Coordinates of C-alpha atoms in Angstrom, one line a residue:
M161 CA 136.7 117.0 196.3
P162 CA 135.9 120.7 196.9
C163 CA 139.0 122.8 197.2
H164 CA 139.1 125.4 200.0
K165 CA 141.9 127.7 199.2
G166 CA 143.8 129.5 201.9
N167 CA 146.1 128.0 204.5
M168 CA 146.3 130.2 207.5
R169 CA 149.2 129.1 209.7
T170 CA 149.4 130.0 213.3
M171 CA 152.3 129.2 215.6
I172 CA 151.0 128.1 219.0
Y173 CA 152.6 127.3 222.3
F174 CA 150.9 125.3 225.0
T175 CA 151.9 123.4 228.1
S176 CA 151.9 119.8 229.0
D177 CA 153.2 118.7 232.5
G178 CA 154.7 122.2 232.8
L179 CA 156.7 121.9 229.6
R180 CA 156.2 124.5 226.9
L181 CA 155.3 122.7 223.6
H182 CA 155.4 124.2 220.1
G183 CA 153.0 123.6 217.3
T184 CA 151.6 124.9 214.0
L185 CA 147.8 125.2 213.4
H186 CA 146.7 125.1 209.7
L187 CA 143.2 126.4 209.1
P188 CA 141.1 126.6 205.9
E189 CA 138.9 129.6 205.0
V190 CA 135.9 127.8 206.7
K191 CA 134.0 128.9 209.8
K192 CA 134.8 126.7 212.8
P193 CA 136.3 123.7 210.8
P194 CA 137.0 120.3 212.3
V195 CA 140.7 119.7 213.1
I196 CA 143.0 116.7 212.9
I197 CA 145.9 116.5 215.4
G198 CA 149.1 114.7 214.5
S199 CA 151.5 112.8 216.8
H200 CA 154.9 112.3 215.2
G201 CA 157.4 109.4 215.4
F202 CA 159.9 108.7 218.2
F203 CA 162.8 110.7 216.8
S204 CA 160.8 113.0 214.6
T205 CA 159.0 116.4 215.0
G206 CA 155.8 118.1 213.9
D207 CA 157.7 119.1 210.7
S208 CA 157.7 115.5 209.4
P209 CA 156.9 115.3 205.7
K210 CA 153.8 113.2 206.2
Q211 CA 152.3 115.7 208.5
V212 CA 153.2 118.7 206.4
D213 CA 151.7 117.1 203.3
L214 CA 148.6 115.9 205.2
A215 CA 148.1 119.3 206.7
R216 CA 148.1 120.9 203.2
C217 CA 145.6 118.3 201.9
C218 CA 143.3 118.7 204.9
V219 CA 143.2 122.5 204.4
E220 CA 142.4 122.0 200.7
N221 CA 139.4 119.9 201.8
G222 CA 138.0 122.3 204.5
M223 CA 139.6 120.7 207.5
G224 CA 142.2 122.1 209.9
F225 CA 145.4 120.3 211.0
F226 CA 147.5 120.8 214.1
R227 CA 151.1 119.4 214.1
F228 CA 153.3 119.9 217.1
D229 CA 156.6 118.8 218.6
H230 CA 156.3 116.4 221.6
R231 CA 158.2 117.2 224.7
G232 CA 162.0 117.1 224.2
C233 CA 161.5 117.3 220.4
G234 CA 161.9 120.2 217.9
K235 CA 161.1 123.6 219.4
S236 CA 159.4 122.2 222.5
E237 CA 160.9 122.2 225.9
G238 CA 162.6 119.3 227.6
E239 CA 165.8 117.2 227.2
F240 CA 164.8 114.4 224.9
A241 CA 166.0 111.3 226.7
A242 CA 165.0 112.7 230.1
V243 CA 161.4 113.6 229.4
T244 CA 160.4 111.1 226.7
T245 CA 157.9 108.5 227.9
F246 CA 154.9 106.9 226.3
D247 CA 152.5 108.2 228.9
G248 CA 154.1 111.6 228.6
R249 CA 153.5 111.7 224.9
C250 CA 149.9 110.7 225.5
R251 CA 149.5 113.6 227.9
D252 CA 151.0 115.9 225.3
L253 CA 148.4 114.8 222.8
E254 CA 145.6 115.3 225.3
A255 CA 146.9 118.7 226.2
A256 CA 146.8 119.7 222.5
M257 CA 143.2 118.4 222.3
E258 CA 142.1 120.5 225.3
M259 CA 143.9 123.6 224.0
L260 CA 142.3 123.3 220.6
L261 CA 138.8 122.6 221.9
A262 CA 139.0 125.8 224.0
R263 CA 139.6 127.9 220.9
S264 CA 136.7 129.8 219.3
D265 CA 137.9 129.5 215.7
I266 CA 137.5 125.7 215.4
G267 CA 134.6 123.3 215.8
D268 CA 134.1 120.6 218.4
D269 CA 135.0 117.7 216.1
I270 CA 138.5 116.3 216.5
A271 CA 140.3 113.5 214.6
L272 CA 143.8 112.0 215.1
F273 CA 146.8 111.1 213.0
G274 CA 149.9 109.2 214.3
S275 CA 153.0 107.8 212.6
S276 CA 155.1 104.9 214.1
F277 CA 155.5 105.6 217.9
G278 CA 152.9 108.4 217.4
G279 CA 150.5 105.8 216.0
A280 CA 150.5 103.9 219.3
V281 CA 150.1 107.2 221.1
V282 CA 147.0 108.2 219.1
L283 CA 145.5 104.7 219.5
A284 CA 145.9 104.9 223.3
V285 CA 144.3 108.3 223.5
A286 CA 141.5 107.4 221.0
A287 CA 140.6 104.5 223.3
Q288 CA 139.5 106.9 226.0
R289 CA 138.5 110.1 224.1
D290 CA 135.7 110.9 221.8
V291 CA 137.3 111.4 218.3
C292 CA 135.7 111.3 214.9
A293 CA 138.4 109.3 213.1
V294 CA 141.9 107.9 213.5
V295 CA 144.6 107.3 210.9
T296 CA 147.9 105.6 211.7
V297 CA 151.0 104.7 209.8
A298 CA 153.3 101.9 210.9
A299 CA 152.0 101.8 214.4
P300 CA 153.4 99.3 216.9
I301 CA 151.2 97.5 219.3
C302 CA 153.8 97.4 222.0
L303 CA 157.4 98.5 222.6
G304 CA 158.8 95.0 222.4
T305 CA 157.9 94.6 218.7
I306 CA 160.0 97.7 217.6
R307 CA 163.3 96.8 215.9
P308 CA 165.6 99.9 215.7
P309 CA 167.5 100.0 212.4
N310 CA 171.1 98.7 212.3
I311 CA 171.0 97.4 215.9
D312 CA 170.2 93.7 216.5
D313 CA 169.4 94.1 220.2
P314 CA 166.5 96.5 220.9
E315 CA 167.6 96.7 224.6
E316 CA 171.0 97.9 223.5
A317 CA 169.5 100.5 221.2
F318 CA 167.7 102.1 224.1
R319 CA 170.7 102.0 226.4
L320 CA 173.0 103.5 223.8
R321 CA 170.6 106.5 223.4
G322 CA 170.4 107.1 227.1
F323 CA 166.8 105.9 227.6
D324 CA 165.3 104.0 230.5
R325 CA 163.4 101.2 228.7
E326 CA 160.9 100.8 231.5
R327 CA 159.9 104.5 231.2
L328 CA 159.2 104.0 227.5
D329 CA 157.4 100.6 227.8
F330 CA 153.9 100.3 226.6
D331 CA 151.4 97.7 225.3
I332 CA 148.1 99.0 223.9
T333 CA 146.6 95.6 223.2
D334 CA 143.9 95.8 225.9
R335 CA 142.9 99.3 224.8
L336 CA 142.2 98.6 221.2
G337 CA 138.7 97.2 221.8
H338 CA 137.7 100.8 222.5
V339 CA 139.1 102.2 219.2
R340 CA 136.9 102.6 216.2
N341 CA 136.8 104.6 212.9
L342 CA 140.4 103.4 212.4
L343 CA 142.3 103.6 209.1
S344 CA 145.7 101.9 209.3
F345 CA 148.6 101.9 206.8
H346 CA 151.6 99.6 207.0
G347 CA 154.3 98.4 204.7
D348 CA 154.6 94.6 204.5
Q349 CA 158.4 95.0 204.4
D350 CA 158.7 97.3 207.4
T351 CA 161.8 96.1 209.3
V352 CA 161.4 98.6 212.2
V353 CA 157.8 97.9 213.1
P354 CA 156.9 94.5 211.5
F355 CA 153.6 94.2 209.6
S356 CA 152.4 91.7 212.2
N357 CA 151.7 94.8 214.4
A358 CA 149.1 96.0 211.9
L359 CA 147.4 92.7 211.8
A360 CA 147.1 92.6 215.6
I361 CA 145.9 96.1 215.8
H362 CA 143.3 95.7 213.1
E363 CA 142.0 92.5 214.6
K364 CA 141.3 94.0 218.0
A365 CA 139.9 97.4 216.9
R366 CA 136.2 97.9 216.5
H367 CA 134.3 98.6 213.3
P368 CA 134.5 100.6 211.2
K369 CA 138.1 99.9 210.5
V370 CA 140.3 99.5 207.4
L371 CA 143.8 98.1 207.0
V372 CA 145.8 99.2 204.0
R373 CA 148.8 96.9 203.2
H374 CA 151.4 98.6 201.1
E375 CA 153.1 95.9 199.1
N376 CA 156.9 96.1 199.5
G377 CA 156.4 99.2 201.7
D378 CA 159.1 100.2 204.2
H379 CA 158.8 102.0 207.5
P380 CA 159.2 105.6 206.4
M381 CA 156.8 105.1 203.4
S382 CA 159.4 106.1 200.9
D383 CA 157.5 104.9 197.8
P384 CA 155.8 107.9 196.2
A385 CA 152.9 105.8 195.1
H386 CA 152.3 104.7 198.7
Q387 CA 152.5 108.4 199.8
R388 CA 149.8 109.4 197.2
D389 CA 147.6 106.5 198.3
F390 CA 148.0 107.5 201.9
L391 CA 147.0 111.1 201.3
K392 CA 144.0 110.3 199.2
R393 CA 142.6 107.6 201.5
S394 CA 143.3 109.6 204.6
I395 CA 141.4 112.7 203.4
D396 CA 138.5 110.5 202.4
W397 CA 138.5 108.8 205.8
Y398 CA 138.6 112.1 207.7
R399 CA 135.8 113.6 205.6
E400 CA 133.6 110.6 206.2
G401 CA 134.4 110.7 209.9
F402 CA 133.5 114.4 210.1
G403 CA 130.4 113.9 208.0
I404 CA 131.7 116.2 205.2
A405 CA 129.9 115.5 202.0
T406 CA 132.0 114.4 199.0
A407 CA 131.5 115.8 195.6

């Protein structure tokens, strides 16, 4: 792979539903590069290790990456339990897309990345927006399949954290037929979002699509070998989606 040195980082603030959201844009030394936008997990932020590592690799391969904190997370505005909804996170992602597409220093080609809850968010948005490629890690197909760690009853988990389950509820099953260019990663020992989610998502998505099953893989992708595989395959998938020639 060609290596494009230089990682210009720009702190960006933008709005979604009147809330001020914080993000970091990574750009290579390439004129008007394509950009990948990341959507983090439920309790995470744009500083998640997966996104930081993926941003670095994207820049090294001539692609930009935008990682941001959803409403109520990290440095973004909003009280977490009060403002967090599935539809709200989808609107955050779309607001990020519109903001980036209005900039003069990037191209018109956008791809998406989502981890866990963020994986469902990017799939929902990709079903209705023109994106070049999508990569997900441990994405759930609906809220009811998520099993919060150390709590047997998912309903109790939401109540203890102060969430209204109905405001978080989602099911992207009927949207997946509009999703294509999808690369999915999932550990087959994931106890938070069971591997059956990956099978269901892969079955319903359109071609081209690839499902990578990480043997003995857990929800956070803690195995370094799985992390390396994720980065290499993701970069190749994005390059192909953007039509960037490989060496």
